[in-house]
XYZ file of N, CA and C in Angstrom:
537
model
N 0.687 -1.103 -0.081
C -0.071 0.222 0.699
C 0.635 0.929 -0.446
N 0.515 2.207 -1.098
C 1.655 3.471 -1.373
C 1.430 3.831 -0.560
N 1.335 5.321 0.183
C 0.305 6.615 -0.268
C 1.125 7.914 1.049
N 0.922 9.056 1.142
C 1.676 9.593 1.970
C 0.753 10.539 2.958
N 1.406 10.520 3.982
C -0.048 11.072 5.172
C -0.390 12.708 5.686
N -1.884 12.406 4.724
C -1.681 14.444 5.065
C -2.443 14.817 6.002
N -4.186 13.176 5.715
C -4.677 13.502 6.130
C -5.253 12.428 7.918
N -5.910 13.103 8.277
C -7.057 11.665 8.775
C -8.267 10.357 8.785
N -8.463 11.187 7.523
C -9.069 10.699 6.792
C -8.714 9.245 6.490
N -7.060 9.302 5.329
C -5.995 8.576 4.744
C -6.059 7.626 5.803
N -6.149 7.057 7.855
C -6.167 6.148 8.409
C -7.259 5.015 8.421
N -8.724 5.831 7.666
C -9.690 5.007 7.574
C -9.842 4.893 6.989
N -8.549 5.325 5.586
C -9.182 4.042 4.068
C -8.281 3.542 4.239
N -6.816 3.327 4.966
C -6.649 2.823 5.060
C -6.823 2.013 6.681
N -7.078 1.818 6.744
C -8.374 0.257 7.752
C -8.978 -0.251 7.015
N -9.590 0.498 6.845
C -10.662 -0.273 5.496
C -9.873 -1.284 4.626
N -8.921 -0.710 3.650
C -8.000 -1.121 2.801
C -7.582 -2.422 3.417
N -6.199 -2.545 4.555
C -5.951 -3.510 5.550
C -7.318 -4.981 5.942
N -8.584 -4.191 5.617
C -9.589 -5.137 7.002
C -10.025 -5.748 5.287
N -10.314 -5.668 4.259
C -10.567 -6.234 2.926
C -9.550 -7.209 2.553
N -8.858 -6.564 2.604
C -8.216 -7.855 1.935
C -7.185 -9.333 2.635
N -6.626 -10.283 1.733
C -6.694 -11.211 2.332
C -5.466 -11.342 1.558
N -4.191 -11.233 2.708
C -3.384 -11.369 2.195
C -2.063 -12.268 3.039
N -1.121 -12.413 2.405
C -0.104 -12.363 4.144
C 0.659 -11.340 3.992
N 1.393 -10.611 4.185
C 1.951 -9.529 4.261
C 1.407 -8.389 3.680
N 1.890 -7.230 4.867
C 0.707 -5.932 4.198
C 2.429 -4.616 4.200
N 2.899 -4.862 2.725
C 3.984 -3.660 3.335
C 3.552 -2.390 2.735
N 3.845 -1.264 3.594
C 3.912 -0.053 3.205
C 4.852 1.540 2.693
N 4.415 2.158 1.906
C 5.201 2.538 1.115
C 5.046 4.052 1.532
N 5.429 4.867 2.135
C 5.766 6.286 1.584
C 6.697 7.023 1.702
N 6.706 8.121 1.837
C 8.213 9.042 1.132
C 8.612 9.021 2.641
N 8.127 9.443 3.419
C 8.262 10.315 4.434
C 8.702 8.707 5.311
N 9.812 9.071 6.828
C 10.430 7.923 6.726
C 9.714 8.463 8.995
N 9.329 7.271 9.543
C 9.103 6.843 10.390
C 9.898 6.945 11.906
N 10.522 5.922 10.885
C 12.540 6.037 12.663
C 13.295 6.725 11.858
N 13.542 8.220 11.739
C 14.600 8.966 11.123
C 16.087 8.807 11.744
N 16.921 8.689 11.017
C 18.674 8.735 11.780
C 19.308 10.190 10.249
N 18.326 11.273 10.127
C 19.626 12.186 9.745
C 18.375 12.916 10.014
N 18.050 14.221 8.764
C 17.572 15.526 9.257
C 16.814 15.271 9.494
N 15.633 15.001 9.258
C 14.734 15.057 9.582
C 13.397 13.910 11.288
N 14.038 14.139 12.078
C 13.637 13.415 13.464
C 12.477 13.710 13.734
N 12.042 16.014 13.472
C 11.251 15.420 14.058
C 9.532 14.895 13.597
N 10.067 15.293 11.774
C 9.035 14.326 11.226
C 8.640 13.094 11.639
N 9.649 12.719 11.844
C 9.582 10.496 11.559
C 9.175 10.706 13.670
N 9.078 11.187 14.128
C 7.752 11.336 15.345
C 7.247 11.546 15.669
N 6.773 12.803 14.288
C 4.879 12.957 14.155
C 4.051 12.144 12.992
N 5.067 11.692 12.615
C 4.602 9.726 11.332
C 4.436 9.328 12.877
N 5.369 8.533 13.554
C 5.337 7.450 14.458
C 4.220 7.628 15.194
N 4.024 9.257 16.015
C 3.295 9.098 16.394
C 1.739 9.049 16.353
N 1.511 9.559 15.034
C 0.665 9.342 13.613
C 0.143 7.743 13.466
N 0.992 7.129 13.129
C 0.676 5.695 12.474
C 0.956 4.773 12.860
N 2.169 4.716 13.670
C 2.325 4.052 14.938
C 1.379 2.814 15.419
N 0.377 3.423 15.689
C -0.805 2.489 16.184
C -1.514 2.082 14.991
N -1.783 3.033 13.943
C -2.556 1.643 13.151
C -1.317 0.931 11.955
N 0.059 1.131 12.431
C 0.008 0.179 11.548
C 0.353 -0.927 12.521
N 0.648 -1.047 14.000
C -0.349 -2.006 14.897
C -0.310 -2.835 14.603
N -2.686 -1.955 13.968
C -3.770 -2.690 14.549
C -3.995 -3.086 13.174
N -2.959 -3.037 11.868
C -3.831 -3.837 11.655
C -2.505 -4.199 11.143
N -1.518 -4.876 11.629
C -0.546 -5.903 11.424
C 0.567 -5.522 10.301
N 0.739 -4.675 10.072
C 1.629 -4.512 9.096
C 2.821 -4.319 9.092
N 3.267 -5.364 8.132
C 4.984 -6.123 8.334
C 6.549 -5.274 8.077
N 6.215 -4.489 7.011
C 6.946 -3.728 7.078
C 6.611 -2.677 6.323
N 7.451 -1.076 6.371
C 7.306 0.194 5.892
C 8.114 0.310 5.380
N 8.533 0.596 3.977
C 9.551 1.302 3.177
C 9.320 2.874 3.304
N 10.502 3.056 2.959
C 10.266 5.072 3.261
C 12.191 5.106 2.373
N 11.733 7.081 2.524
C 13.011 7.637 1.729
C 13.053 8.366 2.769
N 13.306 9.735 1.978
C 13.825 11.602 3.129
C 14.728 11.901 3.501
N 15.455 10.992 4.752
C 16.246 11.439 4.186
C 17.721 10.783 4.343
N 17.558 9.456 3.220
C 19.033 9.367 3.372
C 19.807 8.644 3.358
N 19.512 8.021 4.622
C 20.022 7.523 5.466
C 19.536 5.533 5.377
N 20.395 5.051 5.107
C 19.653 2.926 4.855
C 19.564 3.217 6.639
N 18.511 3.196 6.635
C 18.512 2.661 7.722
C 17.687 1.224 8.391
N 17.643 0.488 9.281
C 16.624 -0.560 9.435
C 15.894 -0.559 11.319
N 14.869 -0.621 10.927
C 14.607 -1.392 13.581
C 14.255 -3.061 13.260
N 14.793 -2.304 13.727
C 14.436 -3.756 14.583
C 12.802 -3.954 15.052
N 11.762 -5.306 15.562
C 10.653 -5.538 14.556
C 10.131 -4.716 16.197
N 8.908 -3.830 15.472
C 9.001 -2.561 16.149
C 7.174 -2.999 16.882
N 6.610 -2.932 17.912
C 5.553 -2.393 18.606
C 4.918 -1.531 19.778
N 4.152 -0.457 18.960
C 4.330 0.035 19.875
C 5.420 1.538 20.201
N 6.481 1.323 19.205
C 7.935 1.869 19.103
C 8.389 1.516 19.909
N 7.727 0.374 20.709
C 8.994 -0.690 21.498
C 9.486 -2.213 19.996
N 10.839 -1.977 21.131
C 11.130 -3.924 20.222
C 10.428 -4.490 20.911
N 9.844 -6.066 19.727
C 8.884 -6.778 20.640
C 9.538 -7.560 19.891
N 9.700 -9.007 21.071
C 9.885 -10.292 19.715
C 9.109 -11.795 19.938
N 8.189 -10.794 20.297
C 6.974 -11.715 20.020
C 6.509 -12.689 18.934
N 6.783 -13.022 18.109
C 6.908 -14.395 16.339
C 6.423 -13.613 15.892
N 4.900 -13.078 16.151
C 3.763 -12.718 15.102
C 3.252 -11.809 15.202
N 4.092 -10.454 15.906
C 3.395 -8.669 16.204
C 5.130 -8.011 16.144
N 4.979 -6.764 15.797
C 5.519 -5.986 15.233
C 6.406 -5.607 14.179
N 6.472 -4.449 13.591
C 6.484 -3.294 12.649
C 8.085 -3.491 12.111
N 9.038 -3.804 10.796
C 10.440 -3.208 11.052
C 9.302 -2.042 9.451
N 11.146 -0.857 9.833
C 10.317 0.488 8.958
C 12.295 0.287 8.651
N 12.303 -0.061 7.155
C 14.210 0.422 6.068
C 13.475 1.750 5.546
N 14.936 2.781 5.713
C 14.679 3.975 4.675
C 15.979 3.746 4.586
N 15.162 3.673 2.983
C 15.901 3.451 1.686
C 17.685 3.906 1.779
N 17.834 4.872 2.450
C 19.301 5.094 1.520
C 19.477 5.948 0.781
N 20.218 5.863 -0.024
C 21.495 7.444 -0.882
C 21.044 6.711 -2.150
N 19.924 7.506 -3.162
C 20.096 6.341 -4.106
C 20.552 7.060 -5.379
N 21.766 8.109 -5.175
C 22.656 9.096 -5.846
C 23.913 9.747 -4.556
N 24.296 11.730 -5.827
C 25.106 11.784 -5.144
C 25.041 13.392 -2.917
N 23.386 12.475 -3.322
C 22.905 13.516 -2.154
C 22.963 12.996 -0.853
N 23.757 13.129 0.222
C 24.071 12.814 1.862
C 23.019 14.044 2.431
N 22.706 12.736 4.058
C 21.973 13.970 4.780
C 23.285 13.472 5.746
N 24.147 13.908 7.169
C 24.154 13.462 8.637
C 23.858 12.988 9.116
N 24.498 11.446 9.221
C 23.285 10.205 10.186
C 23.472 11.580 12.346
N 22.104 11.573 12.122
C 22.296 12.259 13.426
C 21.314 11.083 14.380
N 22.210 10.714 15.617
C 21.368 10.202 17.080
C 20.325 10.798 17.437
N 19.017 10.217 17.371
C 18.232 10.291 17.894
C 18.234 9.811 19.218
N 16.978 9.927 20.201
C 16.343 9.399 20.824
C 16.064 8.072 21.317
N 16.845 6.920 22.042
C 16.002 5.622 22.218
C 16.416 5.113 20.721
N 17.523 5.791 20.568
C 18.434 4.535 18.633
C 18.667 3.381 18.908
N 18.858 3.616 19.476
C 20.280 2.095 20.297
C 19.907 1.526 19.974
N 18.168 1.277 21.452
C 17.457 0.402 21.035
C 16.427 0.165 19.850
N 15.643 0.830 18.873
C 15.268 0.281 17.724
C 15.832 0.081 16.680
N 16.728 1.077 16.494
C 17.576 0.745 15.494
C 18.950 -0.475 15.546
N 18.595 -1.957 14.232
C 19.074 -2.089 14.047
C 20.519 -2.317 12.705
N 20.647 -1.200 12.062
C 21.441 -0.455 11.496
C 21.261 0.561 11.264
N 22.057 2.093 11.258
C 22.039 3.054 10.333
C 23.479 3.097 9.625
N 22.687 3.013 8.040
C 23.954 3.715 7.341
C 24.063 4.482 6.328
N 25.104 5.690 6.042
C 24.878 6.501 5.427
C 25.519 6.037 3.966
N 25.014 5.663 3.333
C 25.560 4.928 1.765
C 24.094 4.958 0.812
N 24.317 4.721 -0.498
C 23.997 4.797 -2.144
C 23.559 2.662 -1.601
N 22.277 2.540 -1.938
C 21.699 1.010 -1.543
C 20.710 0.401 -2.670
N 20.850 -0.837 -2.144
C 19.057 -1.549 -2.506
C 18.903 -1.990 -1.653
N 17.606 -2.148 -1.924
C 17.032 -3.385 -0.454
C 16.045 -4.274 -1.526
N 16.500 -5.685 -1.528
C 15.567 -6.831 -1.927
C 14.248 -6.601 -1.413
N 13.136 -7.422 -1.213
C 12.635 -8.439 -0.504
C 12.006 -9.638 -1.118
N 12.121 -10.407 0.204
C 11.758 -12.036 -0.633
C 10.400 -12.035 0.199
N 9.507 -12.791 -0.395
C 8.624 -12.845 0.756
C 8.034 -15.052 0.505
N 7.945 -14.849 1.452
C 8.220 -16.440 2.185
C 7.016 -16.506 2.652
N 6.567 -18.322 2.642
C 5.608 -19.084 3.150
C 5.163 -18.624 4.980
N 6.229 -18.410 5.378
C 6.142 -18.075 6.791
C 6.618 -16.908 6.807
N 7.265 -16.727 6.146
C 8.456 -15.196 6.946
C 8.924 -14.374 4.771
N 9.087 -13.595 5.757
C 9.727 -12.503 4.234
C 11.225 -11.617 5.018
N 12.083 -12.035 4.138
C 13.321 -11.395 4.926
C 13.755 -10.683 3.677
N 14.981 -9.803 3.751
C 15.268 -8.693 3.613
C 16.607 -8.733 3.661
N 17.366 -7.854 1.664
C 18.323 -7.828 2.102
C 19.059 -6.602 1.340
N 19.986 -5.571 2.518
C 20.168 -3.883 1.363
C 21.524 -4.544 0.513
N 22.156 -4.518 -0.430
C 23.720 -4.476 -0.909
C 23.835 -2.458 -1.519
N 24.359 -2.406 -1.245
C 25.749 -1.101 -1.228
C 26.153 -1.445 -3.236
N 26.118 0.206 -4.075
C 26.096 -0.022 -5.160
C 27.424 -0.928 -5.220
N 28.394 -0.709 -4.895
C 29.395 -1.635 -5.282
C 28.887 -3.666 -5.160
N 27.954 -3.762 -4.722
C 27.140 -5.455 -4.435
C 27.379 -5.726 -3.388
N 27.815 -5.336 -2.798
C 28.249 -5.791 -1.123
C 27.089 -6.244 -0.359
N 26.436 -6.824 0.675
C 25.917 -7.129 1.237
C 26.366 -6.105 2.790
N 25.208 -5.679 2.863
C 25.262 -4.595 4.013
C 24.340 -5.437 4.978
N 23.330 -5.658 4.700
C 22.230 -6.068 5.975
C 21.785 -7.382 5.749
N 20.723 -7.910 6.585
C 19.856 -8.657 5.842
C 19.210 -9.479 6.934
N 17.770 -9.587 7.034
C 16.794 -10.424 8.398
C 16.207 -10.484 7.123
N 15.654 -11.402 8.100
C 14.056 -12.133 8.213
C 13.448 -12.810 9.347
N 12.141 -12.160 9.117
C 10.954 -11.631 9.736
C 9.936 -12.975 9.903
N 9.458 -12.602 10.784
C 7.564 -13.798 10.712
C 6.881 -12.679 9.706
N 5.315 -13.085 8.857
C 4.623 -12.654 8.880
C 3.376 -12.433 9.700
N 2.597 -11.771 9.771
C 2.280 -10.991 10.426
C 0.606 -11.547 10.028
N 0.085 -11.196 9.107
C -1.024 -12.100 8.920
C -1.655 -13.725 8.418
N -2.031 -13.671 8.349
C -2.502 -15.545 8.000
C -3.700 -16.217 6.288
N -3.336 -14.973 5.727
C -4.279 -14.905 4.065
C -3.737 -16.120 3.715
N -3.649 -16.278 2.106
C -2.960 -17.269 1.618
C -1.943 -17.302 0.375
N -1.349 -17.795 -0.181
C -0.353 -17.657 -0.712
C -0.462 -18.883 -2.315
N -0.493 -18.525 -3.272
C -1.133 -18.306 -4.094
C 0.145 -19.200 -4.755
N 0.960 -20.593 -4.179
C 2.272 -21.111 -4.391
C 2.105 -21.384 -5.865
N 1.296 -21.087 -6.924
C 1.549 -21.466 -8.129
C 1.282 -20.088 -9.204
N 1.245 -18.773 -8.909
C 1.473 -17.853 -9.437
C 2.463 -17.704 -10.600
N 2.613 -17.135 -11.334
C 3.903 -16.461 -12.405
C 3.477 -15.688 -13.135
N 3.710 -14.489 -13.333
C 3.430 -13.270 -13.559
C 3.067 -13.791 -15.534
N 2.728 -14.825 -15.838
C 2.773 -14.839 -17.650
C 1.280 -14.841 -17.988
N 0.461 -15.456 -16.388
C -0.803 -15.263 -17.070
C -1.503 -13.835 -17.224
N -0.941 -13.008 -16.335
C -0.557 -11.045 -16.419
C -0.382 -10.583 -17.623
N 0.884 -11.006 -17.489
C 1.551 -10.604 -18.789
C 0.622 -11.180 -20.059
N 0.129 -11.843 -19.945
C -1.021 -12.182 -21.688
C -2.334 -11.465 -21.752
N -2.256 -11.409 -20.087
C -3.619 -10.018 -19.868
C -3.787 -9.404 -20.310
N -2.204 -8.486 -20.150
C -2.030 -7.095 -20.180
C -2.319 -6.600 -19.308
N -2.348 -7.279 -18.024
C -1.969 -6.279 -16.683
C -1.058 -6.362 -16.379
N 0.038 -6.568 -16.459
C 1.473 -6.945 -16.534
C 2.362 -6.529 -16.995
N 2.533 -5.522 -16.803
C 3.561 -4.753 -18.432
C 5.011 -5.529 -17.367
N 5.548 -6.613 -19.532
C 7.353 -6.499 -18.327
C 8.487 -5.160 -18.570
N 7.837 -4.736 -19.726
C 9.082 -3.446 -20.611
C 7.975 -2.502 -20.788
N 9.116 -1.422 -21.043
C 8.490 -0.089 -22.005
C 7.915 0.007 -23.126
N 6.934 0.938 -23.351
C 6.339 0.442 -24.430
C 5.709 1.851 -24.869
């Protein structure tokens, strides 16, 4: 689910979307980050105060963001606290830089508790969804593995293990190249 958070109405919309879909994973994409380690710490605090409880309620697995240009992966969090509960909590990843624009890393309140990784570099993250777990692997622009993690899914929808994109490509609902 990709959105930008600006209005209270979005929370109800988001909850409705999450409650009406049968899926094993909910992955959220948004520009601004929740757990900032760069110059936008105050925006991160606002974001997590407004949306953290919603993500917890909706059992969001993973939140992907940018904005600070600092690669950050949190530990599994619920109510802004680290949790070791197998089927609860959300991981937040800020994608790092994708070009020459870097911001300085800033230590934030409780960063040592919530942050698994904080790096200032160009990187890309690969997400792999499995039947019971999802994994992330983040690579530097030179191809070196910077970070990896495996987490349990939070929801128990169905996964169609026989799915291939060929059906959607033939139907025209999935584009594999520019037209």
